[in-house]
PDB file of C-alpha atoms in Angstrom:
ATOM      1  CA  UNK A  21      45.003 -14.356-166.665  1.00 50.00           C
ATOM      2  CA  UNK A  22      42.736 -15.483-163.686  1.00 48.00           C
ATOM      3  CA  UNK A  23      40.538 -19.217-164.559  1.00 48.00           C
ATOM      4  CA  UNK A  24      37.302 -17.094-165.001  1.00 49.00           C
ATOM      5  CA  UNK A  25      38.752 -15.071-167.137  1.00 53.00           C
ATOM      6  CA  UNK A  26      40.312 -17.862-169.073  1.00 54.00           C
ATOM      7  CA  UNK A  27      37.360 -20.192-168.938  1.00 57.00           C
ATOM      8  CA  UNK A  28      35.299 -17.175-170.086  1.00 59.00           C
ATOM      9  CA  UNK A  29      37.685 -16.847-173.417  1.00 60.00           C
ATOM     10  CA  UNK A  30      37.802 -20.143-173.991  1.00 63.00           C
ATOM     11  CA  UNK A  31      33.849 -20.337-173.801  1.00 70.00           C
ATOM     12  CA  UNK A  32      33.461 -17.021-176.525  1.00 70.00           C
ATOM     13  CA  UNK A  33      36.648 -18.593-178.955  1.00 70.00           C
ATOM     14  CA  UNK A  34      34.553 -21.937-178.800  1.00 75.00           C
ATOM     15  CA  UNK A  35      31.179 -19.932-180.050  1.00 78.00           C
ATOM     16  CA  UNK A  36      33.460 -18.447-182.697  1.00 76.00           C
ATOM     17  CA  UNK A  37      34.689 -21.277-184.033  1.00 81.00           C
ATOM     18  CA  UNK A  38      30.928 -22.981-184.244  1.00 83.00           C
ATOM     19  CA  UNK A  39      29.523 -20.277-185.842  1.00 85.00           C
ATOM     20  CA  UNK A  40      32.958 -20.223-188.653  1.00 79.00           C
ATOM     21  CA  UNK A  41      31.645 -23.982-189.046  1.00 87.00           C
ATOM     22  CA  UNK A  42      28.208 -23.082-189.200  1.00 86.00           C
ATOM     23  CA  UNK A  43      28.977 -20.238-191.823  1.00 84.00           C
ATOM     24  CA  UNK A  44      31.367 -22.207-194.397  1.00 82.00           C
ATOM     25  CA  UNK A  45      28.638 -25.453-194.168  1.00 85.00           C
ATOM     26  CA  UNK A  46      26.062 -22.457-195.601  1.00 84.00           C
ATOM     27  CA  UNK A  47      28.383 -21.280-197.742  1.00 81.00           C
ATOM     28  CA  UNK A  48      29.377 -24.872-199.180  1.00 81.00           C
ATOM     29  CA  UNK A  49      25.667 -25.996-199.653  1.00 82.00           C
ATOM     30  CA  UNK A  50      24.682 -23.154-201.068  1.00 79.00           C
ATOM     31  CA  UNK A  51      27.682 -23.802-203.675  1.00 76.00           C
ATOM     32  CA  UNK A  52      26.453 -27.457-203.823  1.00 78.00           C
ATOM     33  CA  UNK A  53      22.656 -26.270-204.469  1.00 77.00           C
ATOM     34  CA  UNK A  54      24.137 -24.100-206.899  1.00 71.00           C
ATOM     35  CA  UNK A  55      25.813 -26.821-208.943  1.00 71.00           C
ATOM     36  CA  UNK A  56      22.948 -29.217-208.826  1.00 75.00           C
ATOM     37  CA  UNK A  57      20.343 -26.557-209.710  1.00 71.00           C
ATOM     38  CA  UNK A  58      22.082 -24.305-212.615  1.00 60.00           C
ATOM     39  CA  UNK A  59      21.329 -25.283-216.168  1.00 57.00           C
ATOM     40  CA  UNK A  60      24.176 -27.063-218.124  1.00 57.00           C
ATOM     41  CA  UNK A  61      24.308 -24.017-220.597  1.00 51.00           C
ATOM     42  CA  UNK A  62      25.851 -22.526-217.528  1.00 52.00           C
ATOM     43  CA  UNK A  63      28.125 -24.334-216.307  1.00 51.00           C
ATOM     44  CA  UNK A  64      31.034 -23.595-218.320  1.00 52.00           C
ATOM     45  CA  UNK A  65      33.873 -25.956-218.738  1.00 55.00           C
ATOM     46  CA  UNK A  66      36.540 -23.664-219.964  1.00 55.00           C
ATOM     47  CA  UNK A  67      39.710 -23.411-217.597  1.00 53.00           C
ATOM     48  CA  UNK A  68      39.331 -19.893-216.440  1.00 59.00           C
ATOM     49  CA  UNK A  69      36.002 -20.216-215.543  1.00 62.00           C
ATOM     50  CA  UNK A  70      36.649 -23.420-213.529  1.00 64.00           C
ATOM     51  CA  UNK A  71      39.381 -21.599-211.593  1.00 62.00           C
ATOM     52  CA  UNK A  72      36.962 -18.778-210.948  1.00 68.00           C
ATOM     53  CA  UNK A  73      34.551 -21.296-210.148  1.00 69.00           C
ATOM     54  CA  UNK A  74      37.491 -22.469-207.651  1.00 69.00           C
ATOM     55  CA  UNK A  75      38.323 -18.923-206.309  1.00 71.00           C
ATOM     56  CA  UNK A  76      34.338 -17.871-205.986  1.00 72.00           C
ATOM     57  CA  UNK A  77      34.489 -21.409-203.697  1.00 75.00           C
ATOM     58  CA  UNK A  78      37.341 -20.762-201.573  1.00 80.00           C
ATOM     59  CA  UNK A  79      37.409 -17.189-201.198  1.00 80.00           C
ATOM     60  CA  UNK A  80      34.593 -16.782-198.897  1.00 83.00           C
ATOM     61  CA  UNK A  81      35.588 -19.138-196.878  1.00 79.00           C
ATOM     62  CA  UNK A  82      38.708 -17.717-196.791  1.00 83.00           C
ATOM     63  CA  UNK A  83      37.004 -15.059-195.201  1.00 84.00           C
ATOM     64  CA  UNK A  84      35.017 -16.188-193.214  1.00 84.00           C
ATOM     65  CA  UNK A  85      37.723 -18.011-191.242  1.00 86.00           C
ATOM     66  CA  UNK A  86      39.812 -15.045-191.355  1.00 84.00           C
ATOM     67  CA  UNK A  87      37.067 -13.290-189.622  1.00 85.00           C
ATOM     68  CA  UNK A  88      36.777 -15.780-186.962  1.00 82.00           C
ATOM     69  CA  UNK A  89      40.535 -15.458-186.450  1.00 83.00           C
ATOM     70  CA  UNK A  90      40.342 -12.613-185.856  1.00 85.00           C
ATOM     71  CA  UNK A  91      37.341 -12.188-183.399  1.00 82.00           C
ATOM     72  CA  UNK A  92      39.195 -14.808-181.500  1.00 79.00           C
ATOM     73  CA  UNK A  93      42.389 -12.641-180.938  1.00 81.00           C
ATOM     74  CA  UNK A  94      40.134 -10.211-180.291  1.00 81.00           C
ATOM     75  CA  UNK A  95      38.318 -12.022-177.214  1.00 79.00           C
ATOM     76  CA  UNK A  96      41.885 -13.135-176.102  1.00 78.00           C
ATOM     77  CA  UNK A  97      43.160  -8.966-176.157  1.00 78.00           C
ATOM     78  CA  UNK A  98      39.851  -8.126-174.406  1.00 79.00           C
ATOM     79  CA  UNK A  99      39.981 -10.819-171.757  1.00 74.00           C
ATOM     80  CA  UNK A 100      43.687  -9.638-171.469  1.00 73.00           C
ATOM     81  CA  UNK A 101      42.920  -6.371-171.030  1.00 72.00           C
ATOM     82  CA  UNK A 102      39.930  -6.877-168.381  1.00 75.00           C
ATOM     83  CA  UNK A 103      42.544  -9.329-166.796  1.00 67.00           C
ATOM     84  CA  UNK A 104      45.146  -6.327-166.613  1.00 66.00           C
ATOM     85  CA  UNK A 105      42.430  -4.166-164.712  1.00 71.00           C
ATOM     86  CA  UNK A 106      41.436  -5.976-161.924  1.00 67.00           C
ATOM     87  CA  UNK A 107      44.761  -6.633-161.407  1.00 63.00           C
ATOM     88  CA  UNK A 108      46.195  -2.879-161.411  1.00 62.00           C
ATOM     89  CA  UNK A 109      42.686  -1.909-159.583  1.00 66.00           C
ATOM     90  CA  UNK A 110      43.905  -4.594-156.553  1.00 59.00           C
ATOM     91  CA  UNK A 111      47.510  -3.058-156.525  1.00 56.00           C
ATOM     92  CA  UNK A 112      45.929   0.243-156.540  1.00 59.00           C
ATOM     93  CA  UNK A 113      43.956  -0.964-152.993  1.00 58.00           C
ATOM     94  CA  UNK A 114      46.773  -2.568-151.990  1.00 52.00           C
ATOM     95  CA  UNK A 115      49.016   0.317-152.037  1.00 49.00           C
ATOM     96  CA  UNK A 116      45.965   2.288-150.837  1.00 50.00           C
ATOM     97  CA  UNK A 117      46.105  -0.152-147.427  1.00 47.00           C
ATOM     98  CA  UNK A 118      49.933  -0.425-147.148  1.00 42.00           C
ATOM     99  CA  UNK A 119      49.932  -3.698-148.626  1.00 42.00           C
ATOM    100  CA  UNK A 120      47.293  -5.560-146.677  1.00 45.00           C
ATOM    101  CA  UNK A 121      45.049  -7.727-149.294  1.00 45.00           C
ATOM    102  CA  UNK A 122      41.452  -5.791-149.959  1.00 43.00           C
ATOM    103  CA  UNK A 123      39.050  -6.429-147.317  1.00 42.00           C
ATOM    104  CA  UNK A 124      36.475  -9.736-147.757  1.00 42.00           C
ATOM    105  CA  UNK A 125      33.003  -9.441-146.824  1.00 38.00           C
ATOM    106  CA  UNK A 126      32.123  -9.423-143.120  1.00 37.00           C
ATOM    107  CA  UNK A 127      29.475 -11.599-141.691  1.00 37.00           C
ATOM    108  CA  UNK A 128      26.261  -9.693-140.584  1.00 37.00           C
ATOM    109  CA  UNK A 129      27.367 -10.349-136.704  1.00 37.00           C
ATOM    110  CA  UNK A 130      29.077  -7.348-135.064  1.00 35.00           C
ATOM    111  CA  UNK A 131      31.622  -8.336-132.658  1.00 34.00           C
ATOM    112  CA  UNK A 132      31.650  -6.711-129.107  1.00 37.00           C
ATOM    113  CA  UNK A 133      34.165  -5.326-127.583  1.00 37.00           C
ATOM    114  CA  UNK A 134      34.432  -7.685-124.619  1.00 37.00           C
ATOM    115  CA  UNK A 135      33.754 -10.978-126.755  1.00 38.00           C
ATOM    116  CA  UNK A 136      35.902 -12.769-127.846  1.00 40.00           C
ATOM    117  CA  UNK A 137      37.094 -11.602-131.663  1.00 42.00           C
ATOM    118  CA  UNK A 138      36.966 -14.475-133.664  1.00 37.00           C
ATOM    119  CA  UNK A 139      34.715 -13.526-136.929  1.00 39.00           C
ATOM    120  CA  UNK A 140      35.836 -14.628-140.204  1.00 40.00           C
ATOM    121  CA  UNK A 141      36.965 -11.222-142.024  1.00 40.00           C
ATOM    122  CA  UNK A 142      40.268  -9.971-143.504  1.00 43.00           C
ATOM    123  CA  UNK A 143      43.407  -8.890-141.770  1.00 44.00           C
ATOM    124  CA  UNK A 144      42.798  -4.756-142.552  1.00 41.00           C
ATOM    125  CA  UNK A 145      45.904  -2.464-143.079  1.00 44.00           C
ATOM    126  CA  UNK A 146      48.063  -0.763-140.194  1.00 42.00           C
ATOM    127  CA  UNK A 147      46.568   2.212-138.950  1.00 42.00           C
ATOM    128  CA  UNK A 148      48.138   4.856-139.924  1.00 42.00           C
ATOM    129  CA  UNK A 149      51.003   6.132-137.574  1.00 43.00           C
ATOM    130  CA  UNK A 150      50.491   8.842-134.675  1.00 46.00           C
ATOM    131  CA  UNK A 151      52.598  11.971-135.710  1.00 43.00           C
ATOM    132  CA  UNK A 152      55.200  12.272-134.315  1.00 38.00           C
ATOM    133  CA  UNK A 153      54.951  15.031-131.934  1.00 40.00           C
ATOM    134  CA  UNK A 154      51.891  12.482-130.495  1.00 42.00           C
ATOM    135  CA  UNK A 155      54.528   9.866-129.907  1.00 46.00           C
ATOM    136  CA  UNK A 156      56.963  11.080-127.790  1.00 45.00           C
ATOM    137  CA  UNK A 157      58.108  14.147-125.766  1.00 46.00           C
ATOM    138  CA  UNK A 158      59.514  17.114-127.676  1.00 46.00           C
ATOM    139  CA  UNK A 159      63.075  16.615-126.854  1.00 43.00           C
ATOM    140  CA  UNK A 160      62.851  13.032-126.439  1.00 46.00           C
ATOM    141  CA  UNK A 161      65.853  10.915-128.550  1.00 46.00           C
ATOM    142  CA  UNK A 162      63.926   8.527-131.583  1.00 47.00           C
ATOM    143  CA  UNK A 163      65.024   5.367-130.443  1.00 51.00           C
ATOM    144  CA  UNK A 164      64.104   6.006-126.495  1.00 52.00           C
ATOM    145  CA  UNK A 165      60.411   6.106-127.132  1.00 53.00           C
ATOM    146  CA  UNK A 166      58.582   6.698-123.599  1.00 59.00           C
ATOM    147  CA  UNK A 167      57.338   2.973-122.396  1.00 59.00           C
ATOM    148  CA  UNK A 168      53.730   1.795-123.105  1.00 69.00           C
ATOM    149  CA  UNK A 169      51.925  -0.006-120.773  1.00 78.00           C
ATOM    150  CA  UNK A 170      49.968  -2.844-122.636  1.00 81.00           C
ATOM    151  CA  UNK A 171      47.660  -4.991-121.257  1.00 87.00           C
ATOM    152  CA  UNK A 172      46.648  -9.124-121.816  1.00 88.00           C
ATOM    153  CA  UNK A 173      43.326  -8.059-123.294  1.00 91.00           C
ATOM    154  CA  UNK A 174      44.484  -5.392-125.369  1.00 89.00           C
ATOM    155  CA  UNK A 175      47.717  -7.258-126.843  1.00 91.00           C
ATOM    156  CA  UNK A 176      45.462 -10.052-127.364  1.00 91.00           C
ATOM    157  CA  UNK A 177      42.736  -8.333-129.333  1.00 90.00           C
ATOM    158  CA  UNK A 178      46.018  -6.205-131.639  1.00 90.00           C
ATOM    159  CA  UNK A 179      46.960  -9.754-132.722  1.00 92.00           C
ATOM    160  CA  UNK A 180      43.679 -10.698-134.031  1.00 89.00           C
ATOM    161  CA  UNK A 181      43.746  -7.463-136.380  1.00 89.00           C
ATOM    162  CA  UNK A 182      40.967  -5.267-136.623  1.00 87.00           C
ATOM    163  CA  UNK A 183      37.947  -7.050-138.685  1.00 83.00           C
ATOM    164  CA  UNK A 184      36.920  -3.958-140.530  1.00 79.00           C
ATOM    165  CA  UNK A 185      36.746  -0.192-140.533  1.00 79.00           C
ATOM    166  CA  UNK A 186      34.223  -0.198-137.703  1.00 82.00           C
ATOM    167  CA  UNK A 187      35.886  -2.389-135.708  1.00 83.00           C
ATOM    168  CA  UNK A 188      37.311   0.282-133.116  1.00 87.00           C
ATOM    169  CA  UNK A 189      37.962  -1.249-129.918  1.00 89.00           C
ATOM    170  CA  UNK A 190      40.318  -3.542-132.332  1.00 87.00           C
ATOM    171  CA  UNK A 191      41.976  -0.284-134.221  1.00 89.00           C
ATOM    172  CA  UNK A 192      42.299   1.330-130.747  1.00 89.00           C
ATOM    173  CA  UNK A 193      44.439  -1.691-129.659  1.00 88.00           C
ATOM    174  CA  UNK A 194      46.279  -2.196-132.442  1.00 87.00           C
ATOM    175  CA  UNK A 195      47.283   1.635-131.995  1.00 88.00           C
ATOM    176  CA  UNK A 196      47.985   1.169-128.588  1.00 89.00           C
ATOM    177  CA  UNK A 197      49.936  -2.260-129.075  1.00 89.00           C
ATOM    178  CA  UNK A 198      51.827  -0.577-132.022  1.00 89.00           C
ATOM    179  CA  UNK A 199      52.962   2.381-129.646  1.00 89.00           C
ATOM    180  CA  UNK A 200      55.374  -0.809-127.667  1.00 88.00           C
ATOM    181  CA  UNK A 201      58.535  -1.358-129.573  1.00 89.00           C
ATOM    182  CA  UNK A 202      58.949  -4.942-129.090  1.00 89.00           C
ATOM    183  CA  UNK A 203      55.060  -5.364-129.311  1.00 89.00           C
ATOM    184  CA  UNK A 204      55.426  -3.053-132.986  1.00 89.00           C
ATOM    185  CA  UNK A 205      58.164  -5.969-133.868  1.00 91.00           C
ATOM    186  CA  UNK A 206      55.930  -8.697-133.315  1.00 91.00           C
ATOM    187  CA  UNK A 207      52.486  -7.463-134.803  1.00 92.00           C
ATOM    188  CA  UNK A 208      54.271  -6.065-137.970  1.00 91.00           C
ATOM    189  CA  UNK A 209      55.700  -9.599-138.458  1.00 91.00           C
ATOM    190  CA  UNK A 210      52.529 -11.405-138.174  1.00 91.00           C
ATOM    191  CA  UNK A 211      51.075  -8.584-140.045  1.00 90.00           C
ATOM    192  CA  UNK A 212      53.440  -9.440-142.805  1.00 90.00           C
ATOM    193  CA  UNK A 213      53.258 -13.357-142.660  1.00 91.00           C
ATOM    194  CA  UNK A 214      49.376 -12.713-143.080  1.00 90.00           C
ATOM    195  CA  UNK A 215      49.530 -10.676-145.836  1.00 89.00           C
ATOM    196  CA  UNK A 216      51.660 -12.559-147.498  1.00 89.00           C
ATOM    197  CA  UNK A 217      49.789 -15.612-147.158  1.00 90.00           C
ATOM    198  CA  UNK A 218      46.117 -14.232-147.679  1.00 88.00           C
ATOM    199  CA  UNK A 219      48.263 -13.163-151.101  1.00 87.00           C
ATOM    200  CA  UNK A 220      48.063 -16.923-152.151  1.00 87.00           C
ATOM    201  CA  UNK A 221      44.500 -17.112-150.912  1.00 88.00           C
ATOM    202  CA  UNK A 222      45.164 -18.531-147.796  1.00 88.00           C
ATOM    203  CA  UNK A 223      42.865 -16.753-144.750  1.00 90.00           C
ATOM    204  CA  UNK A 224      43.646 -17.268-141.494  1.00 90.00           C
ATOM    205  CA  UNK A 225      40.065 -17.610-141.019  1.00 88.00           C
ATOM    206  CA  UNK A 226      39.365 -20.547-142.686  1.00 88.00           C
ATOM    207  CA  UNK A 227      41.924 -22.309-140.553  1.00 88.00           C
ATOM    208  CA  UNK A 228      40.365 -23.267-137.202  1.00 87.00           C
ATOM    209  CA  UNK A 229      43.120 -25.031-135.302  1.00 87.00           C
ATOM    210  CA  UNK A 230      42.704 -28.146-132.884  1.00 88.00           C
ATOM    211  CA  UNK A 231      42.743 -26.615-129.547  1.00 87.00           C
ATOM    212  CA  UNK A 232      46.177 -27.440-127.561  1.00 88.00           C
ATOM    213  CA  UNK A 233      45.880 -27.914-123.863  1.00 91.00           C
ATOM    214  CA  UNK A 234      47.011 -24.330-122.065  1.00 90.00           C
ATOM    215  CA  UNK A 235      49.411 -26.327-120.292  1.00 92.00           C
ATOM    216  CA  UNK A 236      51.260 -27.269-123.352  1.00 91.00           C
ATOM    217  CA  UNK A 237      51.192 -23.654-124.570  1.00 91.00           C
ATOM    218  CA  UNK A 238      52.986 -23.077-121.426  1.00 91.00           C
ATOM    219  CA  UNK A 239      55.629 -25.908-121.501  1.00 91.00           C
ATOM    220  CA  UNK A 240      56.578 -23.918-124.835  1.00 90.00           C
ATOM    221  CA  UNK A 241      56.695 -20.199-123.476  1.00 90.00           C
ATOM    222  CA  UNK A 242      58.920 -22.267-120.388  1.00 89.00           C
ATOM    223  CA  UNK A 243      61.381 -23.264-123.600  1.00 87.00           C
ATOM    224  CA  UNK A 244      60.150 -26.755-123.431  1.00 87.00           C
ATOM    225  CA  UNK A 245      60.606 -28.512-126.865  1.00 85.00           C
ATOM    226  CA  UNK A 246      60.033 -31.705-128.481  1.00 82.00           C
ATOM    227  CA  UNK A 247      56.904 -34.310-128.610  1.00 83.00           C
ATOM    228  CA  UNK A 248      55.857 -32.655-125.830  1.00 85.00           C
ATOM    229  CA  UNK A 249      54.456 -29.601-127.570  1.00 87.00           C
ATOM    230  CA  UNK A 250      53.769 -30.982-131.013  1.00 88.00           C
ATOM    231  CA  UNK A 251      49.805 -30.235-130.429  1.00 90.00           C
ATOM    232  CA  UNK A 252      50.806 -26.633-131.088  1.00 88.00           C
ATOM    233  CA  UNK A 253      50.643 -27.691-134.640  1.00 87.00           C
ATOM    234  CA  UNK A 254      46.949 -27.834-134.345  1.00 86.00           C
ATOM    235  CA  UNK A 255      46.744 -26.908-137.999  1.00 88.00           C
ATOM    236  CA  UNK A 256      45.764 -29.788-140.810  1.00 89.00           C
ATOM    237  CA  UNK A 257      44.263 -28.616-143.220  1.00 89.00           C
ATOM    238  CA  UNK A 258      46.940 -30.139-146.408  1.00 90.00           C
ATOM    239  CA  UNK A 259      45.817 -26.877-148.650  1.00 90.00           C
ATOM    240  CA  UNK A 260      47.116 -24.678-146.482  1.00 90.00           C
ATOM    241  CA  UNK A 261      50.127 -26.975-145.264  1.00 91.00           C
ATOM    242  CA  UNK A 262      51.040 -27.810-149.469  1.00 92.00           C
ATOM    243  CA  UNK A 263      51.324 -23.812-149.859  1.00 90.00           C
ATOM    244  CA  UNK A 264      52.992 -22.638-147.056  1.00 90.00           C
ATOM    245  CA  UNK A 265      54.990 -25.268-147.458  1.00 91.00           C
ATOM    246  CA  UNK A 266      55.797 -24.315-151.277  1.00 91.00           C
ATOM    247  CA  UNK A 267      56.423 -20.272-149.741  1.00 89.00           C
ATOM    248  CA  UNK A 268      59.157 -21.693-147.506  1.00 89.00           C
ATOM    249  CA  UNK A 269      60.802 -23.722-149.735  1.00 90.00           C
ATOM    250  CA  UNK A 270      60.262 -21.208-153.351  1.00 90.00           C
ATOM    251  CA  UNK A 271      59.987 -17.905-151.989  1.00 88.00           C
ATOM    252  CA  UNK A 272      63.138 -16.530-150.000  1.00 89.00           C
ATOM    253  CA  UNK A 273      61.340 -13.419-149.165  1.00 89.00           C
ATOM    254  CA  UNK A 274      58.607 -15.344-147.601  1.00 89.00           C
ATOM    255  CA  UNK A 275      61.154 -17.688-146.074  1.00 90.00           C
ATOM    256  CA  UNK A 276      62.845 -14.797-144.295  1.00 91.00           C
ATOM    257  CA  UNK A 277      59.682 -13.250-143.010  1.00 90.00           C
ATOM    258  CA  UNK A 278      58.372 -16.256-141.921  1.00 91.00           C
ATOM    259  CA  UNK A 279      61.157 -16.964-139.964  1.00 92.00           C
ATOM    260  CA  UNK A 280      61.174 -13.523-138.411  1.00 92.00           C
ATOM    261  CA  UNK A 281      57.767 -13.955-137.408  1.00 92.00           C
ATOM    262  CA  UNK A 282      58.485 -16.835-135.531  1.00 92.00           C
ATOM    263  CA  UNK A 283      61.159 -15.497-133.858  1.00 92.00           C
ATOM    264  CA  UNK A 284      59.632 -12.777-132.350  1.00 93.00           C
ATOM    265  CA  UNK A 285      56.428 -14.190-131.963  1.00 93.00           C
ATOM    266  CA  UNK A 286      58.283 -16.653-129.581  1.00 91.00           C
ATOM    267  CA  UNK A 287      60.021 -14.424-127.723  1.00 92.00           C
ATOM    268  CA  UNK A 288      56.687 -12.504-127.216  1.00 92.00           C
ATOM    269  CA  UNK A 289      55.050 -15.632-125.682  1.00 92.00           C
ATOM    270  CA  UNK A 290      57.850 -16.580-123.404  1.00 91.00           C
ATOM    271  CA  UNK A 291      57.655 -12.606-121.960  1.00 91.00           C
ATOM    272  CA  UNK A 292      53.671 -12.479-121.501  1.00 91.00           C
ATOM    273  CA  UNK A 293      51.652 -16.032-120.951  1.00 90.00           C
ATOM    274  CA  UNK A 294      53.147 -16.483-117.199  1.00 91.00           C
ATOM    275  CA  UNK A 295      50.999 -13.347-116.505  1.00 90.00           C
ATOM    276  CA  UNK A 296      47.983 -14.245-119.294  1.00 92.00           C
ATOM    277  CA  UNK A 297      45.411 -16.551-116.990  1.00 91.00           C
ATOM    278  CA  UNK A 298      44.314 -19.962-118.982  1.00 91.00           C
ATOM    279  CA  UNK A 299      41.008 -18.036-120.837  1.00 92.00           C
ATOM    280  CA  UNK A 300      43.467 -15.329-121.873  1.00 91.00           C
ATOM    281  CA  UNK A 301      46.037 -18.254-123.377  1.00 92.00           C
ATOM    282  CA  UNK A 302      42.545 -19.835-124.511  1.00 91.00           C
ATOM    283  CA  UNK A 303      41.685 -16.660-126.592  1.00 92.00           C
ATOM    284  CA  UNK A 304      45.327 -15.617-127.641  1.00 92.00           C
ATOM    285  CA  UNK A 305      45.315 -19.211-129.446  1.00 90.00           C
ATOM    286  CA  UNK A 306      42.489 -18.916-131.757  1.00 91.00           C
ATOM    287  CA  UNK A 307      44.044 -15.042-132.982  1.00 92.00           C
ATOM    288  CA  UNK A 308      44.892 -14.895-136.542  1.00 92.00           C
ATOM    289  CA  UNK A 309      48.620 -14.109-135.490  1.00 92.00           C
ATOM    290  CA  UNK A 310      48.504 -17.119-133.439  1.00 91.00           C
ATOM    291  CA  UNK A 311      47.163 -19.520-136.525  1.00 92.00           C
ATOM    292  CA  UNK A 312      49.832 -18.712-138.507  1.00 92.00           C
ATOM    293  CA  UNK A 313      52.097 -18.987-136.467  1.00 92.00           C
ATOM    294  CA  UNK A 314      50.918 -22.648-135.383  1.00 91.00           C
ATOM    295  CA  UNK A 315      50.956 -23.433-139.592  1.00 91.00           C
ATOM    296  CA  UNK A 316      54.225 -21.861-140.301  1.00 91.00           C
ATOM    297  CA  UNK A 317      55.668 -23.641-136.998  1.00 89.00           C
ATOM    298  CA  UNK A 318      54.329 -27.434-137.977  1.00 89.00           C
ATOM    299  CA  UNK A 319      55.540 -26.314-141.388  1.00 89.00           C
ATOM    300  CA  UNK A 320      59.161 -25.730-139.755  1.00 87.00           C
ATOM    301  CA  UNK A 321      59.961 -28.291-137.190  1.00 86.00           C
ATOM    302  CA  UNK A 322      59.028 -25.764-134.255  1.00 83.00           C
ATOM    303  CA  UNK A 323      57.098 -27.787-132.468  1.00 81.00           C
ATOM    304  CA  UNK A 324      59.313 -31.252-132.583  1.00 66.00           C
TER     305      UNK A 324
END
């Protein structure tokens, strides 16, 4: 059960339980007023009329906490049950978006296509796959598919993820980007990593790294290691750090993807930032792929 749900229960079993006290303190005064108001001539003082006296008392309230009892299991079922729906209703988008987590809102400012894409909004699903007549010749073997010509800008703008539905230049790159095998390798991993991540509540959006020098970013992509690249780790912030953290250690399937991530997203820097100018590196940093992959890294020894 989510904390608003269970705050919410708690909240309604607490008004229950007032108004059972409220109830039996009526129900015991008006015994009380009864006592000190009835004439002696009827106040009987045989023994079965004392224990009706005693089971008139007690029944009620009885009752009346058996009431209560139940209206409480009854808020608990109901918050439950509400509990049970919002959950099925986010599998049902989740499956509906391969996965991805549903989309969050999306600040009123439109991105262009030649700015740079940096809006705080969700990572959005996959598009869904070309058919495949579309992606290759007819006649042309499955795992030969034709080469793809991607460039900076494009890849770039695939590894941010689209912000939205409307965000087209962004789709059109990711479909592009997704057409390159080893680019496909390396978008579905971060594409993964994110998902999984923004499953714990954990946007790369709200995690603005420190900017690391371009010249450090290409020590790394030359296979330098060490204290000399540690700034890559420009990511502090010790919520985020605690959970990954907890993933990598707890989680084997999150361990294993985050690993794979890594992987390829290194071997995707060392191919492309000798031809990426310094504003290119710039943007590439601050892409959603690229901050997790500067929180996992810290989180793994990567950077020294």
């Amino acid at each position: 059960m989510s904390l608003v749900a269970r705050i919410a229960t708690l909240t309604q079993r607490d008004a229950l339980t007032a108004i059972g006290i409220a109830l039996s303190a009526a129900w015991l005064f008006l015994i009380a007023l009864f006592w000190l108001l009835a004439p002696e001539s009827e106040v009987s003082e045989g023994g079965l009329a004392r224990l009706a006296t005693v089971m008139g008392t007690i029944l009620p309230l009885v009752l009346i906490w058996l009431a209560v009892g139940m209206a409480r299991a009854l808020a608990v079922l109901r918050a439950e049950a509400e509990d049970l729906r919002q959950r099925l209703t986010l599998l049902r988008d989740m499956a509906a978006t391969r996965g991805a987590p549903p989309p969050r809102p999306v600040p009123e400012a439109v991105i262009a296509e030649d700015a740079e894409p940096l809006p705080r909004a969700p990572v959005v699903p996959r598009p869904a796959p070309r058919p495949v007549a579309e992606q290759r010749p007819q006649g042309q073997r499955p795992d030969n598919p034709p080469p793809v010509h991607v460039d900076a800008e494009t890849l770039i703008r695939a590894l941010n993820f689209p912000d939205g539905a409307d965000d087209t230049p962004a789709i059109t790159a990711l479909r592009l980007a997704l057409q390159d095998p080893e680019h496909a390798r390396v978008l579905r991993a971060a594409q993964d990593v994110v998902t999984l991540l923004a499953g714990q509540d954990l946007y790369m959006d709200d995690l603005p790294p420190d900017p690391a020098p371009v010249a450090v970013w290409r020590r790394f992509a030359q296979g330098e290691r060490g204290s000399a690249i540690a700034p890559l780790g420009g990511i502090h912030d010790p919520v985020a750090l605690d959970i990954a953290s907890n993933l990598l250690d707890r989680d084997e399937i999150f361990r294993d993807t985050a690993h794979h991530f890594l992987r390829h997203f290194d071997a995707m820097l060392t191919r492309h930032l000798p031809q990426m100018d310094d504003a290119q590196i710039a943007v590439l940093a601050e892409t959603r792929s690229a901050r997790a992959f500067m929180l996992l890294g810290r989180i793994a020894g990567t950077f020294g």
